[in-house]
Coordinates of C-alpha atoms in Angstrom, one line a residue:
X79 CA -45.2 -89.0 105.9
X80 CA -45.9 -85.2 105.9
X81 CA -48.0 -83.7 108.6
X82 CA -50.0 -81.2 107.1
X83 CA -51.8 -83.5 104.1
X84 CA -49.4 -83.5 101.5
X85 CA -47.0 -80.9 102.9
X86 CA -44.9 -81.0 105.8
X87 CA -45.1 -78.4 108.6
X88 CA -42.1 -76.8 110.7
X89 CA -42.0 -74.0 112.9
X90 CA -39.1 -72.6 114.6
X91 CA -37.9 -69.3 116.5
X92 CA -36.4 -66.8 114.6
X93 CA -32.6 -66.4 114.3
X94 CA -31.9 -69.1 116.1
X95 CA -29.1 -71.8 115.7
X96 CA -30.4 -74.5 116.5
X97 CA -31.4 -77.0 113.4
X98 CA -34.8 -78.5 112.3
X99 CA -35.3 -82.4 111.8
X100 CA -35.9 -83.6 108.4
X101 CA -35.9 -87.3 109.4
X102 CA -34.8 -89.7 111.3
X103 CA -33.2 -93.4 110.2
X104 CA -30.7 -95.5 111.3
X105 CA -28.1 -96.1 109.1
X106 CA -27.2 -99.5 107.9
X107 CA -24.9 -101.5 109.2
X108 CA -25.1 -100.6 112.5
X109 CA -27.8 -100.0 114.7
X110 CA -28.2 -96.5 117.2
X111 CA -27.4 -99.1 120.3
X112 CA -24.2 -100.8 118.6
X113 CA -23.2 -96.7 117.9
X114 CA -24.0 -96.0 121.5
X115 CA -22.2 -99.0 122.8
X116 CA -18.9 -98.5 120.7
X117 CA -18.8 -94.6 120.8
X118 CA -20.3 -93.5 123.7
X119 CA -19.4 -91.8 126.5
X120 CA -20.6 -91.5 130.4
X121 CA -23.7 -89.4 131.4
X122 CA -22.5 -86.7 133.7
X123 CA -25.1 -87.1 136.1
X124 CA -25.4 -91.1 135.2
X125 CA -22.0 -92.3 134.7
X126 CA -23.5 -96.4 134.5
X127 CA -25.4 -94.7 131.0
X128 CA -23.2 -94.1 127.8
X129 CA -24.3 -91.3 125.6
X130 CA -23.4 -89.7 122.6
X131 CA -24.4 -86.4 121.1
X132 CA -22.2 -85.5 117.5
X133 CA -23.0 -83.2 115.0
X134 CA -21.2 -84.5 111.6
X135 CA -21.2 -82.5 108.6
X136 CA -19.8 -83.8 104.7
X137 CA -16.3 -84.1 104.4
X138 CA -15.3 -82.3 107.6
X139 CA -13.9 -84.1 111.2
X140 CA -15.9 -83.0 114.1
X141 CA -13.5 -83.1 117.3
X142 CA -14.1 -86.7 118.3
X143 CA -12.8 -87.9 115.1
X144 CA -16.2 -88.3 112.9
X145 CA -17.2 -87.3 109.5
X146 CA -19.1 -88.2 106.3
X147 CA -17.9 -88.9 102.7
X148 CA -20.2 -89.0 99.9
X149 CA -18.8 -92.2 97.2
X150 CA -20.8 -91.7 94.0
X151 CA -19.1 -94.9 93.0
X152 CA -21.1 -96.8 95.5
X153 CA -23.8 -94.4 95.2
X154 CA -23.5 -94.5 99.0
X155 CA -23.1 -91.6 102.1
X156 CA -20.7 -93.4 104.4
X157 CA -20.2 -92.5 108.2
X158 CA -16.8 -92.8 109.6
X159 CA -15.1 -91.9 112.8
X160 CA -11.5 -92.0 112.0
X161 CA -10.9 -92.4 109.0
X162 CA -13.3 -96.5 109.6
X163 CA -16.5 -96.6 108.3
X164 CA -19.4 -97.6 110.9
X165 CA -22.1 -97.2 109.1
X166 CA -23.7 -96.1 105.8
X167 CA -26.9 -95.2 103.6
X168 CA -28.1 -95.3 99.9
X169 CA -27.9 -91.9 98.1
X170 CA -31.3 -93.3 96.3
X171 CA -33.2 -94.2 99.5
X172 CA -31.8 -90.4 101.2
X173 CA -33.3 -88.8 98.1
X174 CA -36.4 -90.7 98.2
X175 CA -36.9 -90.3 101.7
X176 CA -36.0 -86.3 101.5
X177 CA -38.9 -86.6 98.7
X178 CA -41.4 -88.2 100.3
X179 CA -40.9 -86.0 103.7
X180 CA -41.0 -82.8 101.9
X181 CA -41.4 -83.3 98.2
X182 CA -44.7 -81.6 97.7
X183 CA -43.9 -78.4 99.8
X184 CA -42.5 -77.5 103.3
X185 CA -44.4 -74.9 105.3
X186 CA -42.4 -73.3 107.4
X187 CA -43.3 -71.2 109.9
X188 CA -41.5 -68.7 112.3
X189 CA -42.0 -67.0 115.3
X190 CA -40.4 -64.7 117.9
X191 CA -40.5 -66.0 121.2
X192 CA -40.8 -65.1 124.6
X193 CA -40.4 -66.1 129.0
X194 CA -42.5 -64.6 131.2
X195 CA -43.2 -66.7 135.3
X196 CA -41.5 -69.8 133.6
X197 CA -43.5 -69.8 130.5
X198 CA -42.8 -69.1 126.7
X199 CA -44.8 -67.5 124.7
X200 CA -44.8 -67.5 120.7
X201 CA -45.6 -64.8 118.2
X202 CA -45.9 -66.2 114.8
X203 CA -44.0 -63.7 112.2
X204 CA -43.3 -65.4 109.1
X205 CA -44.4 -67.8 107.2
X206 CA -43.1 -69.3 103.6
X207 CA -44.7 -72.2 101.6
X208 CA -41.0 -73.6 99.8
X209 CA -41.8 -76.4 96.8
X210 CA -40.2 -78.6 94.3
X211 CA -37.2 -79.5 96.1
X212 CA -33.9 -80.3 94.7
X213 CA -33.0 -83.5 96.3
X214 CA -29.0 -83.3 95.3
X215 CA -29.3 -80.1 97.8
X216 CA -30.3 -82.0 101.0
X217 CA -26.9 -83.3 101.1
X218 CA -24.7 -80.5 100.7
X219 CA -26.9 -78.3 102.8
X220 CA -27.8 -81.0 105.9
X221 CA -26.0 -82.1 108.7
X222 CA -25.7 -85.8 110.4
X223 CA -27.0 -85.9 114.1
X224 CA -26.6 -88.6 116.5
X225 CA -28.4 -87.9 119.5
X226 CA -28.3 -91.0 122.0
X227 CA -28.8 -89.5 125.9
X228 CA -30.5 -90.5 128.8
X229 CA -33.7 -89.0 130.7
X230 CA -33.0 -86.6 133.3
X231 CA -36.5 -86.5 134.7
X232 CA -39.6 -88.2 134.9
X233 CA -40.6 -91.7 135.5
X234 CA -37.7 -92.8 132.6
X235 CA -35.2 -90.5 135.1
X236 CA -31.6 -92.9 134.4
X237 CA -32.3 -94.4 131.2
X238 CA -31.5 -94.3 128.1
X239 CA -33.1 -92.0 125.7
X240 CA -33.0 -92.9 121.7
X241 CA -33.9 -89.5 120.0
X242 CA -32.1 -91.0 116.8
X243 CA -30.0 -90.7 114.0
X244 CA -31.2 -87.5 111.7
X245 CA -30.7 -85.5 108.8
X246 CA -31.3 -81.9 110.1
X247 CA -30.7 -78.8 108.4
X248 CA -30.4 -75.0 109.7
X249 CA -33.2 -72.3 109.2
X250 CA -31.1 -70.1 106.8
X251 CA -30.1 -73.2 104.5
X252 CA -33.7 -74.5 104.5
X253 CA -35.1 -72.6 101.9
X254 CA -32.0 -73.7 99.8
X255 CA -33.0 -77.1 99.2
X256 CA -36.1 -75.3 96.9
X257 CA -36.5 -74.0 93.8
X258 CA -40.1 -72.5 94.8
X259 CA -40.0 -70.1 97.8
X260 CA -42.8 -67.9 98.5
X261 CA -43.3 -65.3 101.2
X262 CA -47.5 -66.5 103.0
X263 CA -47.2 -63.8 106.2

């Protein structure tokens, strides 16, 4: 569900290249643990604790071998690594789920940031309202991320850490998955 009443909230620092969450979902037919467990790799500082971390765009291989492919046939995304599917999702149930998230509007705020003695400080800059999205956009423009690690501190410090399977998208493509974008600040 949205955050802000019927519109969903984001803020992020400004130029940056790191990507905002949309949503998360596991695909179907295969759960984050059966990924983890088939693809994963040893924790540096816990080698007994597999991760994986992968960034997998549409139609391109990242370096361990993994991609998408949209089949319209199916009317399915499908999730490979290799050439072998692992997993999939509906096109329907991404649309509708990119609908319900952000269909009625996405604010999006963003803000220049700043350290000073160990803490950051944020200066909000900008701020758009972006509406009636185009739901065949969120797959061109997003990006697959499978983001299975382990804690490195706290009382979890050694275990496994599910921050899911998610569509996420960068700050300059954002505002391409509306038709309505208007400048608030």
């Amino acid at each position: 569900m949205p955050d802000f009443g019927i519109m969903e909230l984001k803020s992020q620092r400004i130029n940056t290249s790191s990507m905002m969450t949309l949503f998360t979902k596991s695909p179907e037919g295969a759960t984050n643990a059966e990924i983890r467990e088939r693809f994963g790799y040893p924790d540096p500082e816990f080698p007994n604790v597999k991760i994986i971390h992968q960034t997998i765009d549409n139609g391109h291989k990242n370096a361990m071998g993994f991609h998408c492919k949209i089949d319209k046939k199916q009317n399915k995304l499908f999730l490979l690594k290799k050439n072998k599917v692992f997993g999939h999702y509906g096109l329907d149930f991404l649309k509708q789920k990119a609908i319900e998230k952000i269909g009625d509007g996405l604010i999006l705020v963003l803000a220049e940031a700043k350290k000073e003695k160990r803490q950051e400080y944020f200066y909000f800059k900008q701020a758009y309202i972006l509406k009636d999205i185009d739901p065949t956009k969120f797959l061109v423009h997003s990006k697959y991320d499978i983001r299975l690690g382990v804690y490195h501190s706290g009382q979890q410090k050694g275990r496994p850490h599910d921050h899911g399977s998610a569509f996420r998208i960068t700050e300059r493509a954002l505002p391409l998955l509306f038709k309505i974008r208007e400048k608030i600040l």
